[in-house]
């Protein structure tokens, strides 16, 4: 951060960088210490029973202060949770991802008119279920879905308590952002 200098009443330059310090963050979950989640994390990352997560993360999501992948990496063994960062995910660069997505019982957690709630999914208990998640803002996730035509062939799954999860985020530090169209009329 560039140092900010201001003239004080005595005519001297005063460094006011201390006014802009960021909050203290937990080393493990990277969240502000007053909303640290580490106390609810398992002591060691766990394996998932017959489930693998594939997270397609928008590149800008890494710099967001409350991004979810840090939490998943701390809680789930890496062999059960794969994170891919990008916008378009071409098959030439992400061949492992494409191979996994072609397996049966692969579903995309994404809202849509044909999305079915998680509790209505009918899966063979012997099979592994691959769940694909798009990690980014709603706008970023929408754009990723539109650009990644290979996702369009996957069945869509809907997580019903989405409103509850969003409210939890708001209660614990996330800020409400107004749509840009609303802000332009002020």
PDB file of N, CA and C in Angstrom, residues 63-159:
ATOM      1  N   UNK A  63      -9.167 -13.362  -4.334  1.00  0.00           N
ATOM      2  CA  UNK A  63      -8.823 -12.149  -3.591  1.00  0.00           C
ATOM      3  C   UNK A  63      -9.952 -11.646  -2.694  1.00  0.00           C
ATOM      4  N   UNK A  64     -11.108 -12.260  -2.782  1.00  0.00           N
ATOM      5  CA  UNK A  64     -12.222 -11.848  -1.917  1.00  0.00           C
ATOM      6  C   UNK A  64     -11.935 -12.287  -0.489  1.00  0.00           C
ATOM      7  N   UNK A  65     -12.274 -11.457   0.479  1.00  0.00           N
ATOM      8  CA  UNK A  65     -11.921 -11.772   1.863  1.00  0.00           C
ATOM      9  C   UNK A  65     -12.657 -12.974   2.459  1.00  0.00           C
ATOM     10  N   UNK A  66     -13.805 -13.340   1.952  1.00  0.00           N
ATOM     11  CA  UNK A  66     -14.580 -14.418   2.564  1.00  0.00           C
ATOM     12  C   UNK A  66     -14.758 -15.608   1.625  1.00  0.00           C
ATOM     13  N   UNK A  67     -13.780 -15.848   0.761  1.00  0.00           N
ATOM     14  CA  UNK A  67     -13.974 -16.930  -0.208  1.00  0.00           C
ATOM     15  C   UNK A  67     -13.992 -18.298   0.460  1.00  0.00           C
ATOM     16  N   UNK A  68     -14.777 -19.188  -0.117  1.00  0.00           N
ATOM     17  CA  UNK A  68     -15.103 -20.474   0.488  1.00  0.00           C
ATOM     18  C   UNK A  68     -14.051 -21.553   0.324  1.00  0.00           C
ATOM     19  N   UNK A  69     -13.222 -21.463  -0.685  1.00  0.00           N
ATOM     20  CA  UNK A  69     -12.299 -22.563  -0.929  1.00  0.00           C
ATOM     21  C   UNK A  69     -11.300 -22.752   0.203  1.00  0.00           C
ATOM     22  N   UNK A  70     -10.931 -21.687   0.889  1.00  0.00           N
ATOM     23  CA  UNK A  70     -10.026 -21.815   2.032  1.00  0.00           C
ATOM     24  C   UNK A  70     -10.670 -22.700   3.096  1.00  0.00           C
ATOM     25  N   UNK A  71     -11.952 -22.522   3.310  1.00  0.00           N
ATOM     26  CA  UNK A  71     -12.682 -23.316   4.300  1.00  0.00           C
ATOM     27  C   UNK A  71     -12.738 -24.783   3.851  1.00  0.00           C
ATOM     28  N   UNK A  72     -13.056 -25.013   2.581  1.00  0.00           N
ATOM     29  CA  UNK A  72     -13.121 -26.383   2.082  1.00  0.00           C
ATOM     30  C   UNK A  72     -11.763 -27.065   2.149  1.00  0.00           C
ATOM     31  N   UNK A  73     -10.706 -26.345   1.804  1.00  0.00           N
ATOM     32  CA  UNK A  73      -9.356 -26.924   1.850  1.00  0.00           C
ATOM     33  C   UNK A  73      -8.954 -27.309   3.272  1.00  0.00           C
ATOM     34  N   UNK A  74      -9.442 -26.552   4.247  1.00  0.00           N
ATOM     35  CA  UNK A  74      -9.115 -26.846   5.647  1.00  0.00           C
ATOM     36  C   UNK A  74      -9.934 -28.015   6.195  1.00  0.00           C
ATOM     37  N   UNK A  75     -11.089 -28.288   5.608  1.00  0.00           N
ATOM     38  CA  UNK A  75     -12.003 -29.292   6.162  1.00  0.00           C
ATOM     39  C   UNK A  75     -12.044 -30.616   5.406  1.00  0.00           C
ATOM     40  N   UNK A  76     -11.746 -30.595   4.116  1.00  0.00           N
ATOM     41  CA  UNK A  76     -11.916 -31.794   3.291  1.00  0.00           C
ATOM     42  C   UNK A  76     -10.570 -32.220   2.705  1.00  0.00           C
ATOM     43  N   UNK A  77     -10.296 -33.507   2.762  1.00  0.00           N
ATOM     44  CA  UNK A  77      -9.056 -34.030   2.181  1.00  0.00           C
ATOM     45  C   UNK A  77      -8.989 -33.669   0.697  1.00  0.00           C
ATOM     46  N   UNK A  78      -7.803 -33.332   0.239  1.00  0.00           N
ATOM     47  CA  UNK A  78      -7.633 -32.887  -1.144  1.00  0.00           C
ATOM     48  C   UNK A  78      -8.025 -33.957  -2.168  1.00  0.00           C
ATOM     49  N   UNK A  79      -7.964 -35.210  -1.799  1.00  0.00           N
ATOM     50  CA  UNK A  79      -8.357 -36.259  -2.741  1.00  0.00           C
ATOM     51  C   UNK A  79      -9.870 -36.283  -2.989  1.00  0.00           C
ATOM     52  N   UNK A  80     -10.642 -35.592  -2.167  1.00  0.00           N
ATOM     53  CA  UNK A  80     -12.101 -35.532  -2.329  1.00  0.00           C
ATOM     54  C   UNK A  80     -12.589 -34.166  -2.804  1.00  0.00           C
ATOM     55  N   UNK A  81     -11.679 -33.197  -2.911  1.00  0.00           N
ATOM     56  CA  UNK A  81     -12.065 -31.834  -3.271  1.00  0.00           C
ATOM     57  C   UNK A  81     -11.000 -31.242  -4.190  1.00  0.00           C
ATOM     58  N   UNK A  82     -11.357 -31.047  -5.442  1.00  0.00           N
ATOM     59  CA  UNK A  82     -10.432 -30.490  -6.434  1.00  0.00           C
ATOM     60  C   UNK A  82     -10.903 -29.083  -6.810  1.00  0.00           C
ATOM     61  N   UNK A  83      -9.960 -28.152  -6.798  1.00  0.00           N
ATOM     62  CA  UNK A  83     -10.286 -26.761  -7.118  1.00  0.00           C
ATOM     63  C   UNK A  83      -9.574 -26.383  -8.411  1.00  0.00           C
ATOM     64  N   UNK A  84     -10.353 -25.885  -9.370  1.00  0.00           N
ATOM     65  CA  UNK A  84      -9.822 -25.443 -10.658  1.00  0.00           C
ATOM     66  C   UNK A  84     -10.123 -23.958 -10.790  1.00  0.00           C
ATOM     67  N   UNK A  85      -9.114 -23.164 -11.094  1.00  0.00           N
ATOM     68  CA  UNK A  85      -9.299 -21.714 -11.215  1.00  0.00           C
ATOM     69  C   UNK A  85      -9.242 -21.294 -12.681  1.00  0.00           C
ATOM     70  N   UNK A  86     -10.225 -20.493 -13.078  1.00  0.00           N
ATOM     71  CA  UNK A  86     -10.253 -20.013 -14.451  1.00  0.00           C
ATOM     72  C   UNK A  86     -11.599 -19.405 -14.788  1.00  0.00           C
ATOM     73  N   UNK A  87     -11.747 -19.018 -16.065  1.00  0.00           N
ATOM     74  CA  UNK A  87     -12.991 -18.450 -16.579  1.00  0.00           C
ATOM     75  C   UNK A  87     -13.711 -19.388 -17.540  1.00  0.00           C
ATOM     76  N   UNK A  88     -12.923 -20.048 -18.393  1.00  0.00           N
ATOM     77  CA  UNK A  88     -13.507 -20.839 -19.477  1.00  0.00           C
ATOM     78  C   UNK A  88     -13.226 -22.335 -19.369  1.00  0.00           C
ATOM     79  N   UNK A  89     -12.137 -22.738 -18.806  1.00  0.00           N
ATOM     80  CA  UNK A  89     -11.775 -24.132 -18.579  1.00  0.00           C
ATOM     81  C   UNK A  89     -11.717 -24.946 -19.878  1.00  0.00           C
ATOM     82  N   UNK A  90     -10.823 -24.592 -20.791  1.00  0.00           N
ATOM     83  CA  UNK A  90     -10.704 -25.369 -22.033  1.00  0.00           C
ATOM     84  C   UNK A  90     -10.216 -26.787 -21.746  1.00  0.00           C
ATOM     85  N   UNK A  91     -10.708 -27.733 -22.527  1.00  0.00           N
ATOM     86  CA  UNK A  91     -10.371 -29.142 -22.303  1.00  0.00           C
ATOM     87  C   UNK A  91      -8.872 -29.397 -22.450  1.00  0.00           C
ATOM     88  N   UNK A  92      -8.199 -28.650 -23.309  1.00  0.00           N
ATOM     89  CA  UNK A  92      -6.765 -28.842 -23.511  1.00  0.00           C
ATOM     90  C   UNK A  92      -5.955 -28.557 -22.244  1.00  0.00           C
ATOM     91  N   UNK A  93      -6.446 -27.675 -21.399  1.00  0.00           N
ATOM     92  CA  UNK A  93      -5.735 -27.331 -20.158  1.00  0.00           C
ATOM     93  C   UNK A  93      -6.304 -28.047 -18.930  1.00  0.00           C
ATOM     94  N   UNK A  94      -7.541 -28.503 -19.016  1.00  0.00           N
ATOM     95  CA  UNK A  94      -8.215 -29.100 -17.862  1.00  0.00           C
ATOM     96  C   UNK A  94      -8.721 -30.508 -18.189  1.00  0.00           C
ATOM     97  N   UNK A  95      -7.872 -31.331 -18.760  1.00  0.00           N
ATOM     98  CA  UNK A  95      -8.295 -32.678 -19.187  1.00  0.00           C
ATOM     99  C   UNK A  95      -8.751 -33.536 -18.005  1.00  0.00           C
ATOM    100  N   UNK A  96      -8.117 -33.389 -16.835  1.00  0.00           N
ATOM    101  CA  UNK A  96      -8.548 -34.150 -15.650  1.00  0.00           C
ATOM    102  C   UNK A  96      -9.973 -33.792 -15.248  1.00  0.00           C
ATOM    103  N   UNK A  97     -10.297 -32.516 -15.313  1.00  0.00           N
ATOM    104  CA  UNK A  97     -11.646 -32.053 -14.988  1.00  0.00           C
ATOM    105  C   UNK A  97     -12.658 -32.668 -15.953  1.00  0.00           C
ATOM    106  N   UNK A  98     -12.374 -32.614 -17.245  1.00  0.00           N
ATOM    107  CA  UNK A  98     -13.300 -33.144 -18.244  1.00  0.00           C
ATOM    108  C   UNK A  98     -13.527 -34.645 -18.065  1.00  0.00           C
ATOM    109  N   UNK A  99     -12.452 -35.371 -17.753  1.00  0.00           N
ATOM    110  CA  UNK A  99     -12.590 -36.817 -17.538  1.00  0.00           C
ATOM    111  C   UNK A  99     -13.505 -37.098 -16.354  1.00  0.00           C
ATOM    112  N   UNK A 100     -13.365 -36.334 -15.294  1.00  0.00           N
ATOM    113  CA  UNK A 100     -14.213 -36.528 -14.104  1.00  0.00           C
ATOM    114  C   UNK A 100     -15.666 -36.165 -14.376  1.00  0.00           C
ATOM    115  N   UNK A 101     -15.881 -35.131 -15.170  1.00  0.00           N
ATOM    116  CA  UNK A 101     -17.245 -34.683 -15.440  1.00  0.00           C
ATOM    117  C   UNK A 101     -18.008 -35.654 -16.340  1.00  0.00           C
ATOM    118  N   UNK A 102     -17.291 -36.524 -17.044  1.00  0.00           N
ATOM    119  CA  UNK A 102     -17.952 -37.504 -17.913  1.00  0.00           C
ATOM    120  C   UNK A 102     -18.421 -38.733 -17.144  1.00  0.00           C
ATOM    121  N   UNK A 103     -18.016 -38.850 -15.878  1.00  0.00           N
ATOM    122  CA  UNK A 103     -18.448 -39.978 -15.066  1.00  0.00           C
ATOM    123  C   UNK A 103     -19.946 -39.859 -14.767  1.00  0.00           C
ATOM    124  N   UNK A 104     -20.598 -41.025 -14.611  1.00  0.00           N
ATOM    125  CA  UNK A 104     -22.025 -40.970 -14.279  1.00  0.00           C
ATOM    126  C   UNK A 104     -22.176 -40.409 -12.860  1.00  0.00           C
ATOM    127  N   UNK A 105     -23.341 -39.953 -12.531  1.00  0.00           N
ATOM    128  CA  UNK A 105     -23.647 -39.341 -11.235  1.00  0.00           C
ATOM    129  C   UNK A 105     -22.853 -38.060 -10.988  1.00  0.00           C
ATOM    130  N   UNK A 106     -22.628 -37.306 -12.053  1.00  0.00           N
ATOM    131  CA  UNK A 106     -21.999 -35.992 -11.920  1.00  0.00           C
ATOM    132  C   UNK A 106     -23.093 -34.952 -12.072  1.00  0.00           C
ATOM    133  N   UNK A 107     -23.183 -34.067 -11.095  1.00  0.00           N
ATOM    134  CA  UNK A 107     -24.236 -33.052 -11.091  1.00  0.00           C
ATOM    135  C   UNK A 107     -23.628 -31.683 -10.826  1.00  0.00           C
ATOM    136  N   UNK A 108     -24.299 -30.657 -11.292  1.00  0.00           N
ATOM    137  CA  UNK A 108     -23.871 -29.280 -11.102  1.00  0.00           C
ATOM    138  C   UNK A 108     -24.807 -28.600 -10.125  1.00  0.00           C
ATOM    139  N   UNK A 109     -24.254 -28.055  -9.054  1.00  0.00           N
ATOM    140  CA  UNK A 109     -25.077 -27.301  -8.114  1.00  0.00           C
ATOM    141  C   UNK A 109     -25.214 -25.890  -8.677  1.00  0.00           C
ATOM    142  N   UNK A 110     -26.364 -25.657  -9.274  1.00  0.00           N
ATOM    143  CA  UNK A 110     -26.609 -24.378  -9.944  1.00  0.00           C
ATOM    144  C   UNK A 110     -28.124 -24.229 -10.116  1.00  0.00           C
ATOM    145  N   UNK A 111     -28.652 -23.034  -9.866  1.00  0.00           N
ATOM    146  CA  UNK A 111     -30.106 -22.853 -10.002  1.00  0.00           C
ATOM    147  C   UNK A 111     -30.511 -22.838 -11.473  1.00  0.00           C
ATOM    148  N   UNK A 112     -31.686 -23.312 -11.737  1.00  0.00           N
ATOM    149  CA  UNK A 112     -32.209 -23.306 -13.095  1.00  0.00           C
ATOM    150  C   UNK A 112     -33.609 -23.875 -13.090  1.00  0.00           C
ATOM    151  N   UNK A 113     -34.325 -23.696 -14.177  1.00  0.00           N
ATOM    152  CA  UNK A 113     -35.722 -24.156 -14.212  1.00  0.00           C
ATOM    153  C   UNK A 113     -35.859 -25.675 -14.063  1.00  0.00           C
ATOM    154  N   UNK A 114     -34.814 -26.434 -14.411  1.00  0.00           N
ATOM    155  CA  UNK A 114     -34.891 -27.896 -14.315  1.00  0.00           C
ATOM    156  C   UNK A 114     -34.058 -28.436 -13.157  1.00  0.00           C
ATOM    157  N   UNK A 115     -33.582 -27.554 -12.286  1.00  0.00           N
ATOM    158  CA  UNK A 115     -32.781 -27.998 -11.140  1.00  0.00           C
ATOM    159  C   UNK A 115     -33.676 -28.737 -10.151  1.00  0.00           C
ATOM    160  N   UNK A 116     -33.137 -29.815  -9.596  1.00  0.00           N
ATOM    161  CA  UNK A 116     -33.905 -30.567  -8.605  1.00  0.00           C
ATOM    162  C   UNK A 116     -33.255 -30.388  -7.233  1.00  0.00           C
ATOM    163  N   UNK A 117     -34.073 -30.308  -6.198  1.00  0.00           N
ATOM    164  CA  UNK A 117     -33.519 -30.154  -4.845  1.00  0.00           C
ATOM    165  C   UNK A 117     -32.648 -31.359  -4.468  1.00  0.00           C
ATOM    166  N   UNK A 118     -31.652 -31.104  -3.685  1.00  0.00           N
ATOM    167  CA  UNK A 118     -30.702 -32.124  -3.253  1.00  0.00           C
ATOM    168  C   UNK A 118     -31.409 -33.340  -2.668  1.00  0.00           C
ATOM    169  N   UNK A 119     -32.416 -33.112  -1.832  1.00  0.00           N
ATOM    170  CA  UNK A 119     -33.088 -34.234  -1.164  1.00  0.00           C
ATOM    171  C   UNK A 119     -33.897 -35.098  -2.125  1.00  0.00           C
ATOM    172  N   UNK A 120     -34.136 -34.638  -3.347  1.00  0.00           N
ATOM    173  CA  UNK A 120     -34.889 -35.429  -4.328  1.00  0.00           C
ATOM    174  C   UNK A 120     -33.981 -36.231  -5.260  1.00  0.00           C
ATOM    175  N   UNK A 121     -32.672 -36.055  -5.131  1.00  0.00           N
ATOM    176  CA  UNK A 121     -31.754 -36.783  -6.009  1.00  0.00           C
ATOM    177  C   UNK A 121     -31.842 -38.278  -5.754  1.00  0.00           C
ATOM    178  N   UNK A 122     -31.910 -39.030  -6.819  1.00  0.00           N
ATOM    179  CA  UNK A 122     -31.955 -40.480  -6.711  1.00  0.00           C
ATOM    180  C   UNK A 122     -30.632 -41.012  -7.267  1.00  0.00           C
ATOM    181  N   UNK A 123     -29.782 -41.461  -6.361  1.00  0.00           N
ATOM    182  CA  UNK A 123     -28.467 -41.970  -6.748  1.00  0.00           C
ATOM    183  C   UNK A 123     -28.319 -43.391  -6.228  1.00  0.00           C
ATOM    184  N   UNK A 124     -27.555 -44.159  -6.945  1.00  0.00           N
ATOM    185  CA  UNK A 124     -27.206 -45.493  -6.492  1.00  0.00           C
ATOM    186  C   UNK A 124     -26.199 -45.336  -5.356  1.00  0.00           C
ATOM    187  N   UNK A 125     -26.476 -45.915  -4.208  1.00  0.00           N
ATOM    188  CA  UNK A 125     -25.613 -45.745  -3.032  1.00  0.00           C
ATOM    189  C   UNK A 125     -24.217 -46.305  -3.231  1.00  0.00           C
ATOM    190  N   UNK A 126     -24.048 -47.190  -4.201  1.00  0.00           N
ATOM    191  CA  UNK A 126     -22.733 -47.778  -4.449  1.00  0.00           C
ATOM    192  C   UNK A 126     -21.841 -46.855  -5.274  1.00  0.00           C
ATOM    193  N   UNK A 127     -22.445 -45.942  -6.003  1.00  0.00           N
ATOM    194  CA  UNK A 127     -21.690 -45.076  -6.902  1.00  0.00           C
ATOM    195  C   UNK A 127     -21.179 -43.823  -6.200  1.00  0.00           C
ATOM    196  N   UNK A 128     -20.093 -43.317  -6.737  1.00  0.00           N
ATOM    197  CA  UNK A 128     -19.561 -42.042  -6.254  1.00  0.00           C
ATOM    198  C   UNK A 128     -20.335 -40.926  -6.933  1.00  0.00           C
ATOM    199  N   UNK A 129     -20.657 -39.903  -6.192  1.00  0.00           N
ATOM    200  CA  UNK A 129     -21.357 -38.735  -6.722  1.00  0.00           C
ATOM    201  C   UNK A 129     -20.346 -37.605  -6.877  1.00  0.00           C
ATOM    202  N   UNK A 130     -20.251 -37.052  -8.070  1.00  0.00           N
ATOM    203  CA  UNK A 130     -19.399 -35.897  -8.321  1.00  0.00           C
ATOM    204  C   UNK A 130     -20.273 -34.651  -8.314  1.00  0.00           C
ATOM    205  N   UNK A 131     -19.948 -33.716  -7.438  1.00  0.00           N
ATOM    206  CA  UNK A 131     -20.706 -32.463  -7.359  1.00  0.00           C
ATOM    207  C   UNK A 131     -19.815 -31.329  -7.841  1.00  0.00           C
ATOM    208  N   UNK A 132     -20.292 -30.594  -8.836  1.00  0.00           N
ATOM    209  CA  UNK A 132     -19.565 -29.465  -9.399  1.00  0.00           C
ATOM    210  C   UNK A 132     -20.172 -28.187  -8.837  1.00  0.00           C
ATOM    211  N   UNK A 133     -19.309 -27.317  -8.338  1.00  0.00           N
ATOM    212  CA  UNK A 133     -19.734 -26.025  -7.775  1.00  0.00           C
ATOM    213  C   UNK A 133     -19.045 -24.899  -8.530  1.00  0.00           C
ATOM    214  N   UNK A 134     -19.757 -23.819  -8.785  1.00  0.00           N
ATOM    215  CA  UNK A 134     -19.167 -22.629  -9.378  1.00  0.00           C
ATOM    216  C   UNK A 134     -18.933 -21.634  -8.246  1.00  0.00           C
ATOM    217  N   UNK A 135     -17.685 -21.232  -8.066  1.00  0.00           N
ATOM    218  CA  UNK A 135     -17.333 -20.354  -6.957  1.00  0.00           C
ATOM    219  C   UNK A 135     -17.005 -18.965  -7.482  1.00  0.00           C
ATOM    220  N   UNK A 136     -17.844 -18.015  -7.130  1.00  0.00           N
ATOM    221  CA  UNK A 136     -17.684 -16.625  -7.539  1.00  0.00           C
ATOM    222  C   UNK A 136     -18.929 -15.868  -7.125  1.00  0.00           C
ATOM    223  N   UNK A 137     -18.979 -14.607  -7.469  1.00  0.00           N
ATOM    224  CA  UNK A 137     -20.211 -13.856  -7.233  1.00  0.00           C
ATOM    225  C   UNK A 137     -21.292 -14.448  -8.140  1.00  0.00           C
ATOM    226  N   UNK A 138     -22.539 -14.076  -7.926  1.00  0.00           N
ATOM    227  CA  UNK A 138     -23.606 -14.600  -8.779  1.00  0.00           C
ATOM    228  C   UNK A 138     -23.341 -14.245 -10.237  1.00  0.00           C
ATOM    229  N   UNK A 139     -22.909 -13.034 -10.491  1.00  0.00           N
ATOM    230  CA  UNK A 139     -22.636 -12.583 -11.865  1.00  0.00           C
ATOM    231  C   UNK A 139     -21.489 -13.401 -12.470  1.00  0.00           C
ATOM    232  N   UNK A 140     -20.422 -13.613 -11.706  1.00  0.00           N
ATOM    233  CA  UNK A 140     -19.291 -14.401 -12.194  1.00  0.00           C
ATOM    234  C   UNK A 140     -19.717 -15.840 -12.472  1.00  0.00           C
ATOM    235  N   UNK A 141     -20.495 -16.436 -11.560  1.00  0.00           N
ATOM    236  CA  UNK A 141     -20.963 -17.807 -11.738  1.00  0.00           C
ATOM    237  C   UNK A 141     -21.852 -17.915 -12.980  1.00  0.00           C
ATOM    238  N   UNK A 142     -22.714 -16.936 -13.190  1.00  0.00           N
ATOM    239  CA  UNK A 142     -23.579 -16.916 -14.379  1.00  0.00           C
ATOM    240  C   UNK A 142     -22.738 -16.883 -15.643  1.00  0.00           C
ATOM    241  N   UNK A 143     -21.734 -16.001 -15.667  1.00  0.00           N
ATOM    242  CA  UNK A 143     -20.868 -15.888 -16.842  1.00  0.00           C
ATOM    243  C   UNK A 143     -20.068 -17.163 -17.071  1.00  0.00           C
ATOM    244  N   UNK A 144     -19.583 -17.773 -15.990  1.00  0.00           N
ATOM    245  CA  UNK A 144     -18.850 -19.033 -16.139  1.00  0.00           C
ATOM    246  C   UNK A 144     -19.755 -20.103 -16.739  1.00  0.00           C
ATOM    247  N   UNK A 145     -20.986 -20.169 -16.250  1.00  0.00           N
ATOM    248  CA  UNK A 145     -21.926 -21.170 -16.759  1.00  0.00           C
ATOM    249  C   UNK A 145     -22.210 -20.933 -18.248  1.00  0.00           C
ATOM    250  N   UNK A 146     -22.413 -19.678 -18.631  1.00  0.00           N
ATOM    251  CA  UNK A 146     -22.696 -19.362 -20.037  1.00  0.00           C
ATOM    252  C   UNK A 146     -21.508 -19.717 -20.931  1.00  0.00           C
ATOM    253  N   UNK A 147     -20.301 -19.430 -20.473  1.00  0.00           N
ATOM    254  CA  UNK A 147     -19.091 -19.673 -21.283  1.00  0.00           C
ATOM    255  C   UNK A 147     -18.721 -21.146 -21.375  1.00  0.00           C
ATOM    256  N   UNK A 148     -19.007 -21.903 -20.328  1.00  0.00           N
ATOM    257  CA  UNK A 148     -18.577 -23.303 -20.251  1.00  0.00           C
ATOM    258  C   UNK A 148     -19.693 -24.213 -20.742  1.00  0.00           C
ATOM    259  N   UNK A 149     -19.780 -24.398 -22.035  1.00  0.00           N
ATOM    260  CA  UNK A 149     -20.855 -25.182 -22.644  1.00  0.00           C
ATOM    261  C   UNK A 149     -20.873 -26.626 -22.146  1.00  0.00           C
ATOM    262  N   UNK A 150     -19.717 -27.156 -21.735  1.00  0.00           N
ATOM    263  CA  UNK A 150     -19.662 -28.530 -21.240  1.00  0.00           C
ATOM    264  C   UNK A 150     -20.481 -28.707 -19.970  1.00  0.00           C
ATOM    265  N   UNK A 151     -20.748 -27.618 -19.239  1.00  0.00           N
ATOM    266  CA  UNK A 151     -21.560 -27.711 -18.014  1.00  0.00           C
ATOM    267  C   UNK A 151     -23.042 -27.886 -18.331  1.00  0.00           C
ATOM    268  N   UNK A 152     -23.463 -27.461 -19.509  1.00  0.00           N
ATOM    269  CA  UNK A 152     -24.882 -27.474 -19.866  1.00  0.00           C
ATOM    270  C   UNK A 152     -25.459 -28.884 -19.975  1.00  0.00           C
ATOM    271  N   UNK A 153     -24.612 -29.883 -20.134  1.00  0.00           N
ATOM    272  CA  UNK A 153     -25.112 -31.259 -20.248  1.00  0.00           C
ATOM    273  C   UNK A 153     -25.281 -31.930 -18.881  1.00  0.00           C
ATOM    274  N   UNK A 154     -24.808 -31.273 -17.827  1.00  0.00           N
ATOM    275  CA  UNK A 154     -24.907 -31.863 -16.486  1.00  0.00           C
ATOM    276  C   UNK A 154     -26.284 -31.606 -15.877  1.00  0.00           C
ATOM    277  N   UNK A 155     -26.824 -32.573 -15.134  1.00  0.00           N
ATOM    278  CA  UNK A 155     -28.058 -32.311 -14.398  1.00  0.00           C
ATOM    279  C   UNK A 155     -27.800 -31.225 -13.340  1.00  0.00           C
ATOM    280  N   UNK A 156     -28.789 -30.388 -13.136  1.00  0.00           N
ATOM    281  CA  UNK A 156     -28.666 -29.302 -12.165  1.00  0.00           C
ATOM    282  C   UNK A 156     -29.279 -29.701 -10.835  1.00  0.00           C
ATOM    283  N   UNK A 157     -28.582 -29.339  -9.765  1.00  0.00           N
ATOM    284  CA  UNK A 157     -29.056 -29.601  -8.409  1.00  0.00           C
ATOM    285  C   UNK A 157     -29.226 -28.252  -7.713  1.00  0.00           C
ATOM    286  N   UNK A 158     -30.249 -28.156  -6.930  1.00  0.00           N
ATOM    287  CA  UNK A 158     -30.542 -26.927  -6.207  1.00  0.00           C
ATOM    288  C   UNK A 158     -30.417 -27.171  -4.717  1.00  0.00           C
ATOM    289  N   UNK A 159     -29.764 -26.260  -4.043  1.00  0.00           N
ATOM    290  CA  UNK A 159     -29.638 -26.348  -2.595  1.00  0.00           C
ATOM    291  C   UNK A 159     -30.709 -25.442  -2.009  1.00  0.00           C
TER     292      UNK A 159
END
